[in-house]
């Protein structure tokens, strides 16, 4: 991969990552993450 | 930087698990900080956890009745993958550090070079247990299980089940067959970590697999100066992740631990951070040097 192409790929991926992250927050995924993370995850600890 | 790696790993583990008094209380931190994911593999059911586990959070979103894909977590992981790549595995992951500490136990050590095909297993774990099963194997109300967390992740037992069951008799009484299964996985990983270097990271970790996909395009890179390299092979022999940095500096298995930098007798290997791969600058410097040499002659 040439230097220019690599830099372009890096910029495109950074923009993609930021856009996806913002879109996810906008549609309420962050609230789902918080509600799961503050409660004891039964599957994680081996109950269930 | 690689000289202080142990300290950086310890600091990252502490920052990832800031709420230490919760170990005594037997409860979890429940603040809004848990909306944000931590970069490494760290169970959010650890009493001290300051953030959410990215793999657990992804499965929680995908397995919920509202969503079938997580843009939030995927975007977060792409961002970290491009900014840092598997530097996160080498410097910031608490479970990676745990395995490294176990590997320091003085016993006979075994090489993983002949077990290279097993490194592809982690991509299957990522695809099947993290992406596909929680999204498509759902119950009547459209909710799926977090398959990786439930059946494979040893971090939930190490950081969650063990400390919580010690402090809370109710949780201790509720542990059953699933705990026994997961506890056996944890014991196996511990035993393997003493013999092999980072077996879970190499063969099973879906988070490492995701970051590995970005190692080639990550801003954090390994750089080998071909003019300084004397092809002695010391870097490849020093690498515990079985990478030859002179052939593939940004190999998917490279966790940027810097062992090759320390092993190189001519200082031909270094870290580089920035866009592109720095070849244009190197070429420009080389041309400048050649021109100067020509003028002197």
Short mmCIF file of C-alpha atoms in Angstrom, two decimals:
data_model
loop_
_atom_site.label_atom_id
_atom_site.label_comp_id
_atom_site.label_asym_id
_atom_site.label_seq_id
_atom_site.Cartn_x
_atom_site.Cartn_y
_atom_site.Cartn_z
CA UNK A 1 0.00 0.00 0.00
CA UNK A 2 1.50 3.34 -1.03
CA UNK A 3 1.95 6.10 1.55
CA UNK A 4 -0.78 8.28 0.05
CA UNK A 5 -3.29 5.44 -0.17
CA UNK A 6 -2.55 4.41 3.41
CA UNK A 7 -3.08 7.95 4.69
CA UNK A 8 -6.34 8.17 2.73
CA UNK A 9 -7.52 4.83 4.17
CA UNK A 10 -6.66 6.02 7.68
CA UNK A 11 -8.63 9.25 7.24
CA UNK A 12 -11.64 7.45 5.73
CA UNK A 13 -11.66 4.90 8.58
CA UNK A 14 -11.36 7.61 11.24
CA UNK A 15 -14.31 9.49 9.73
CA UNK A 16 -16.29 6.23 9.43
CA UNK A 17 -15.58 5.37 13.07
CA UNK A 18 -16.62 8.80 14.36
CA UNK A 19 -19.76 8.82 12.19
CA UNK A 20 -20.83 5.34 13.32
CA UNK A 21 -20.16 6.20 16.95
CA UNK A 22 -22.25 9.39 16.75
CA UNK A 23 -25.06 7.61 14.87
CA UNK A 24 -25.10 4.88 17.53
CA UNK A 25 -25.35 7.43 20.34
CA UNK A 26 -28.07 9.32 18.45
CA UNK A 27 -30.27 6.22 18.09
CA UNK A 28 -29.97 5.35 21.78
CA UNK A 29 -27.40 2.55 21.88
CA UNK A 30 -25.39 4.26 24.63
CA UNK A 31 -28.38 4.02 26.98
CA UNK A 32 -28.64 0.26 26.26
CA UNK A 33 -24.94 -0.13 27.06
CA UNK A 34 -25.30 1.78 30.33
CA UNK A 35 -28.37 -0.16 31.44
CA UNK A 36 -26.51 -3.46 30.86
CA UNK A 37 -23.20 -2.33 32.37
CA UNK A 38 -24.55 -1.06 35.69
CA UNK A 39 -26.39 -4.31 36.46
CA UNK A 40 -24.77 -7.61 37.33
CA UNK A 41 -24.32 -9.55 34.08
CA UNK A 42 -25.53 -13.02 35.08
CA UNK A 43 -24.11 -14.70 31.97
CA UNK A 44 -20.68 -13.09 32.53
CA UNK A 45 -20.30 -14.35 36.09
CA UNK A 46 -21.78 -17.76 35.32
CA UNK A 47 -25.28 -17.61 36.76
CA UNK A 48 -28.03 -18.78 34.48
CA UNK B 1 8.40 3.46 26.13
CA UNK B 2 8.60 -0.34 25.96
CA UNK B 3 10.93 -0.29 28.99
CA UNK B 4 8.05 1.05 31.11
CA UNK B 5 5.45 -1.29 29.61
CA UNK B 6 4.80 -3.15 32.87
CA UNK B 7 4.10 0.10 34.67
CA UNK B 8 1.87 1.35 31.86
CA UNK B 9 -0.06 -1.96 31.95
CA UNK B 10 -0.48 -1.67 35.73
CA UNK B 11 -1.65 1.95 35.38
CA UNK B 12 -4.10 1.06 32.61
CA UNK B 13 -5.52 -1.81 34.70
CA UNK B 14 -5.99 0.55 37.64
CA UNK B 15 -7.67 3.22 35.50
CA UNK B 16 -9.94 0.56 33.99
CA UNK B 17 -10.87 -0.57 37.53
CA UNK B 18 -10.88 2.61 39.59
CA UNK B 19 -13.63 1.74 42.09
CA UNK B 20 -11.57 -0.56 44.29
CA UNK B 21 -13.67 -0.19 47.50
CA UNK B 22 -16.50 -2.02 45.67
CA UNK B 23 -14.50 -5.25 46.05
CA UNK B 24 -15.23 -5.10 49.78
CA UNK B 25 -18.85 -3.98 49.35
CA UNK B 26 -19.63 -6.75 46.85
CA UNK B 27 -21.53 -4.40 44.52
CA UNK B 28 -20.90 -2.75 41.15
CA UNK B 29 -20.09 0.86 40.22
CA UNK B 30 -23.32 2.23 38.73
CA UNK B 31 -22.31 5.68 37.48
CA UNK B 32 -22.76 7.12 33.99
CA UNK B 33 -19.07 6.42 33.28
CA UNK B 34 -20.22 2.96 32.25
CA UNK B 35 -21.81 4.43 29.12
CA UNK B 36 -18.28 4.57 27.71
CA UNK B 37 -16.30 1.46 26.84
CA UNK B 38 -12.77 0.76 28.02
CA UNK B 39 -10.21 -0.17 25.34
CA UNK B 40 -9.20 -3.59 26.73
CA UNK B 41 -11.00 -6.79 27.77
CA UNK B 42 -12.40 -5.93 31.20
CA UNK B 43 -15.70 -7.31 32.49
CA UNK B 44 -18.32 -4.72 33.46
CA UNK B 45 -19.40 -7.06 36.21
CA UNK B 46 -16.09 -6.48 37.96
CA UNK B 47 -16.99 -4.52 41.12
CA UNK B 48 -14.28 -1.94 40.39
CA UNK B 49 -14.89 -1.55 36.63
CA UNK B 50 -15.00 2.10 35.59
CA UNK B 51 -16.37 1.50 32.09
CA UNK B 52 -18.14 -1.04 29.90
CA UNK B 53 -16.44 -3.99 28.20
CA UNK B 54 -16.58 -3.33 24.43
CA UNK B 55 -17.25 -7.00 23.58
CA UNK B 56 -19.94 -7.36 26.27
CA UNK B 57 -21.49 -4.03 25.28
CA UNK B 58 -21.61 -5.03 21.60
CA UNK B 59 -23.43 -8.26 22.44
CA UNK B 60 -25.77 -6.40 24.82
CA UNK B 61 -26.84 -4.00 22.05
CA UNK B 62 -27.05 -6.66 19.33
CA UNK B 63 -28.89 -9.06 21.65
CA UNK B 64 -31.44 -6.43 22.76
CA UNK B 65 -34.90 -6.35 21.21
CA UNK B 66 -34.35 -2.79 19.89
CA UNK B 67 -31.21 -3.24 17.77
CA UNK B 68 -29.63 -5.89 15.56
CA UNK B 69 -26.27 -4.12 15.09
CA UNK B 70 -24.21 -1.74 17.24
CA UNK B 71 -22.94 1.31 15.37
CA UNK B 72 -21.82 2.84 18.68
CA UNK B 73 -19.45 0.03 19.64
CA UNK B 74 -18.31 -0.75 16.09
CA UNK B 75 -17.50 2.93 15.53
CA UNK B 76 -15.67 3.08 18.87
CA UNK B 77 -13.61 -0.01 18.00
CA UNK B 78 -12.80 1.24 14.47
CA UNK B 79 -11.66 4.55 15.97
CA UNK B 80 -9.42 2.83 18.53
CA UNK B 81 -8.21 0.34 15.92
CA UNK B 82 -7.05 3.13 13.62
CA UNK B 83 -5.61 5.29 16.41
CA UNK B 84 -3.77 2.52 18.29
CA UNK B 85 -4.26 -0.94 16.71
CA UNK B 86 -2.97 -3.80 18.84
CA UNK B 87 -0.91 -1.39 20.97
CA UNK B 88 -4.03 -1.72 23.17
CA UNK B 89 -3.33 -5.46 23.60
CA UNK B 90 0.31 -4.84 24.48
CA UNK B 91 -0.08 -1.86 26.78
CA UNK B 92 -3.68 -1.28 27.89
CA UNK B 93 -5.49 -4.63 28.26
CA UNK B 94 -5.86 -5.91 31.86
CA UNK B 95 -6.33 -9.53 30.78
CA UNK B 96 -3.25 -9.37 28.55
CA UNK B 97 -1.24 -8.09 31.52
CA UNK B 98 -2.65 -10.87 33.73
CA UNK B 99 -1.44 -13.51 31.26
CA UNK B 100 1.99 -11.88 31.03
CA UNK B 101 2.37 -11.92 34.82
CA UNK B 102 1.50 -15.63 34.83
CA UNK B 103 4.09 -16.24 32.12
CA UNK B 104 6.76 -14.77 34.43
CA UNK B 105 6.35 -17.78 36.76
CA UNK B 106 9.66 -19.62 36.37
CA UNK B 107 8.83 -22.91 34.62
CA UNK B 108 9.66 -24.48 31.27
CA UNK B 109 8.29 -22.29 28.44
CA UNK B 110 6.84 -23.64 25.20
CA UNK B 111 6.89 -22.02 21.76
CA UNK B 112 3.66 -21.29 19.86
CA UNK B 113 5.35 -21.09 16.45
CA UNK B 114 4.01 -24.50 15.37
CA UNK B 115 0.52 -23.55 16.56
CA UNK B 116 0.14 -20.59 14.18
CA UNK B 117 -3.08 -21.90 12.54
CA UNK B 118 -4.78 -21.49 15.94
CA UNK B 119 -4.37 -17.69 15.62
CA UNK B 120 -7.24 -17.75 13.08
CA UNK B 121 -9.59 -19.19 15.71
CA UNK B 122 -10.09 -15.77 17.31
CA UNK B 123 -11.61 -14.42 14.08
CA UNK B 124 -14.14 -17.26 14.13
CA UNK B 125 -14.93 -16.43 17.79
CA UNK B 126 -15.45 -12.76 16.82
CA UNK B 127 -17.70 -13.58 13.88
CA UNK B 128 -19.75 -16.41 15.38
CA UNK B 129 -19.94 -15.75 19.14
CA UNK B 130 -19.91 -11.94 19.13
CA UNK B 131 -21.62 -10.94 15.84
CA UNK B 132 -23.82 -13.76 14.52
CA UNK B 133 -25.20 -15.81 17.43
CA UNK B 134 -26.32 -12.89 19.67
CA UNK B 135 -27.97 -11.20 16.66
CA UNK B 136 -29.70 -14.18 15.05
CA UNK B 137 -30.24 -16.82 17.75
CA UNK B 138 -32.97 -14.91 19.58
CA UNK B 139 -35.91 -15.81 21.81
CA UNK B 140 -39.61 -14.98 21.27
CA UNK B 141 -39.15 -11.32 22.23
CA UNK B 142 -36.12 -10.90 19.95
CA UNK B 143 -33.42 -11.04 22.62
CA UNK B 144 -30.19 -12.98 22.16
CA UNK B 145 -27.65 -14.29 24.66
CA UNK B 146 -24.15 -12.76 24.91
CA UNK B 147 -22.57 -16.04 23.73
CA UNK B 148 -18.93 -15.04 24.15
CA UNK B 149 -19.48 -13.66 27.68
CA UNK B 150 -21.67 -16.59 28.67
CA UNK B 151 -19.68 -19.55 27.38
CA UNK B 152 -16.08 -18.49 26.74
CA UNK B 153 -14.87 -15.31 28.45
CA UNK B 154 -12.70 -16.15 31.49
CA UNK B 155 -12.50 -12.48 32.51
CA UNK B 156 -16.09 -12.51 33.85
CA UNK B 157 -15.18 -15.26 36.33
CA UNK B 158 -11.81 -13.76 37.28
CA UNK B 159 -13.01 -10.19 37.80
CA UNK B 160 -16.73 -10.72 38.42
CA UNK B 161 -17.76 -14.09 39.83
CA UNK B 162 -14.79 -14.73 42.14
CA UNK B 163 -14.66 -11.35 43.96
CA UNK B 164 -18.47 -10.98 44.03
CA UNK B 165 -19.06 -14.48 45.38
CA UNK B 166 -16.44 -13.93 48.08
CA UNK B 167 -18.18 -10.75 49.26
CA UNK B 168 -21.81 -11.70 48.59
CA UNK B 169 -23.32 -14.95 49.90
CA UNK B 170 -26.41 -14.60 47.65
CA UNK B 171 -24.26 -14.65 44.52
CA UNK B 172 -22.18 -17.49 45.94
CA UNK B 173 -25.32 -19.58 46.42
CA UNK B 174 -26.53 -18.90 42.86
CA UNK B 175 -23.41 -20.18 41.08
CA UNK B 176 -24.08 -23.38 39.17
CA UNK B 177 -22.96 -25.48 36.21
CA UNK B 178 -22.28 -22.48 33.98
CA UNK B 179 -19.88 -21.10 36.58
CA UNK B 180 -18.13 -24.49 36.80
CA UNK B 181 -17.69 -24.52 32.99
CA UNK B 182 -16.36 -20.96 32.92
CA UNK B 183 -14.14 -21.55 35.92
CA UNK B 184 -12.57 -24.53 34.10
CA UNK B 185 -11.90 -22.27 31.11
CA UNK B 186 -10.23 -19.75 33.42
CA UNK B 187 -8.08 -22.48 35.01
CA UNK B 188 -7.09 -23.75 31.54
CA UNK B 189 -6.12 -20.24 30.42
CA UNK B 190 -4.09 -19.77 33.61
CA UNK B 191 -2.26 -23.09 33.12
CA UNK B 192 -1.62 -22.35 29.43
CA UNK B 193 -0.43 -18.81 30.22
CA UNK B 194 2.29 -20.17 32.47
CA UNK B 195 3.58 -22.36 29.61
CA UNK B 196 2.78 -20.22 26.54
CA UNK B 197 2.98 -16.45 26.04
CA UNK B 198 -0.53 -14.88 26.01
CA UNK B 199 -2.48 -17.92 24.74
CA UNK B 200 -5.90 -16.26 25.07
CA UNK B 201 -4.76 -13.17 23.13
CA UNK B 202 -3.22 -15.30 20.37
CA UNK B 203 -5.98 -17.84 19.89
CA UNK B 204 -9.31 -16.75 21.36
CA UNK B 205 -9.69 -13.04 22.07
CA UNK B 206 -12.32 -11.43 19.77
CA UNK B 207 -11.23 -7.93 20.82
CA UNK B 208 -7.65 -8.67 19.78
CA UNK B 209 -9.03 -10.09 16.51
CA UNK B 210 -10.90 -6.85 15.80
CA UNK B 211 -7.88 -4.64 16.55
CA UNK B 212 -5.67 -7.01 14.50
CA UNK B 213 -7.72 -6.16 11.41
CA UNK B 214 -6.56 -2.54 11.81
CA UNK B 215 -2.86 -3.13 12.54
CA UNK B 216 -1.87 -2.48 8.90
CA UNK B 217 -3.65 0.86 8.75
CA UNK B 218 -3.13 1.95 12.34
CA UNK B 219 -1.46 5.30 13.02
CA UNK B 220 0.69 3.50 15.61
CA UNK B 221 3.20 1.51 13.58
CA UNK B 222 6.46 -0.37 13.74
CA UNK B 223 9.16 0.97 11.46
CA UNK B 224 12.32 -0.83 10.29
CA UNK B 225 15.19 1.18 8.85
CA UNK B 226 16.51 -1.11 6.10
CA UNK B 227 19.77 0.88 5.96
CA UNK B 228 20.52 0.13 9.61
CA UNK B 229 19.23 -3.48 9.64
CA UNK B 230 22.04 -6.08 9.54
CA UNK B 231 19.61 -9.05 9.20
CA UNK B 232 20.91 -10.68 12.38
CA UNK B 233 17.42 -12.07 13.19
CA UNK B 234 17.60 -11.07 16.88
CA UNK B 235 14.27 -9.19 16.60
CA UNK B 236 12.41 -12.23 15.25
CA UNK B 237 13.88 -14.47 17.96
CA UNK B 238 12.93 -11.97 20.68
CA UNK B 239 9.31 -11.70 19.50
CA UNK B 240 6.99 -13.75 21.68
CA UNK B 241 4.09 -13.18 19.28
CA UNK B 242 6.02 -15.05 16.53
CA UNK B 243 6.37 -12.04 14.21
CA UNK B 244 9.39 -11.19 12.07
CA UNK B 245 9.24 -7.40 12.21
CA UNK B 246 11.73 -6.99 9.33
CA UNK B 247 9.37 -8.85 6.96
CA UNK B 248 5.98 -7.66 8.23
CA UNK B 249 6.37 -4.68 10.60
CA UNK B 250 2.60 -4.28 10.94
CA UNK B 251 1.63 -7.96 11.18
CA UNK B 252 -1.81 -8.72 12.64
CA UNK B 253 -0.21 -10.53 15.58
CA UNK B 254 2.13 -7.67 16.55
CA UNK B 255 1.01 -6.18 19.89
CA UNK B 256 3.66 -3.39 19.78
CA UNK B 257 5.32 -4.70 22.94
CA UNK B 258 8.68 -3.37 21.70
CA UNK B 259 10.72 -6.52 22.45
CA UNK B 260 12.18 -6.26 18.92
CA UNK B 261 13.23 -2.64 19.55
CA UNK B 262 15.12 -3.68 22.66
CA UNK B 263 16.69 -6.70 20.92
CA UNK B 264 17.96 -4.78 17.87
CA UNK B 265 21.73 -4.12 18.15
CA UNK B 266 21.70 -1.34 15.50
CA UNK B 267 18.51 0.47 16.62
CA UNK B 268 16.92 -0.22 13.23
CA UNK B 269 13.44 -0.84 14.70
CA UNK B 270 11.33 1.90 16.23
CA UNK B 271 7.75 2.97 16.92
CA UNK B 272 6.20 5.52 14.56
CA UNK B 273 2.96 7.44 15.01
CA UNK B 274 1.33 9.32 12.17
CA UNK B 275 -0.55 9.20 8.88
CA UNK B 276 0.88 7.22 5.95
CA UNK B 277 3.89 5.00 6.53
CA UNK B 278 6.61 7.65 6.63
CA UNK B 279 8.29 6.30 3.49
CA UNK B 280 8.05 9.65 1.68
CA UNK B 281 9.98 11.39 4.46
CA UNK B 282 12.54 8.59 4.56
CA UNK B 283 12.96 8.75 0.79
CA UNK B 284 13.35 12.55 0.93
CA UNK B 285 16.01 12.23 3.65
CA UNK B 286 17.80 9.56 1.62
CA UNK B 287 17.76 11.74 -1.54
CA UNK B 288 19.04 14.70 0.44
CA UNK B 289 21.87 12.59 1.85
CA UNK B 290 22.79 11.29 -1.64
CA UNK B 291 22.80 14.86 -3.03
CA UNK B 292 25.03 16.06 -0.19
CA UNK B 293 27.41 13.16 -0.76
CA UNK B 294 27.55 13.95 -4.52
CA UNK B 295 28.33 17.64 -3.79
CA UNK B 296 31.12 16.70 -1.38
CA UNK B 297 32.67 14.45 -4.03
#
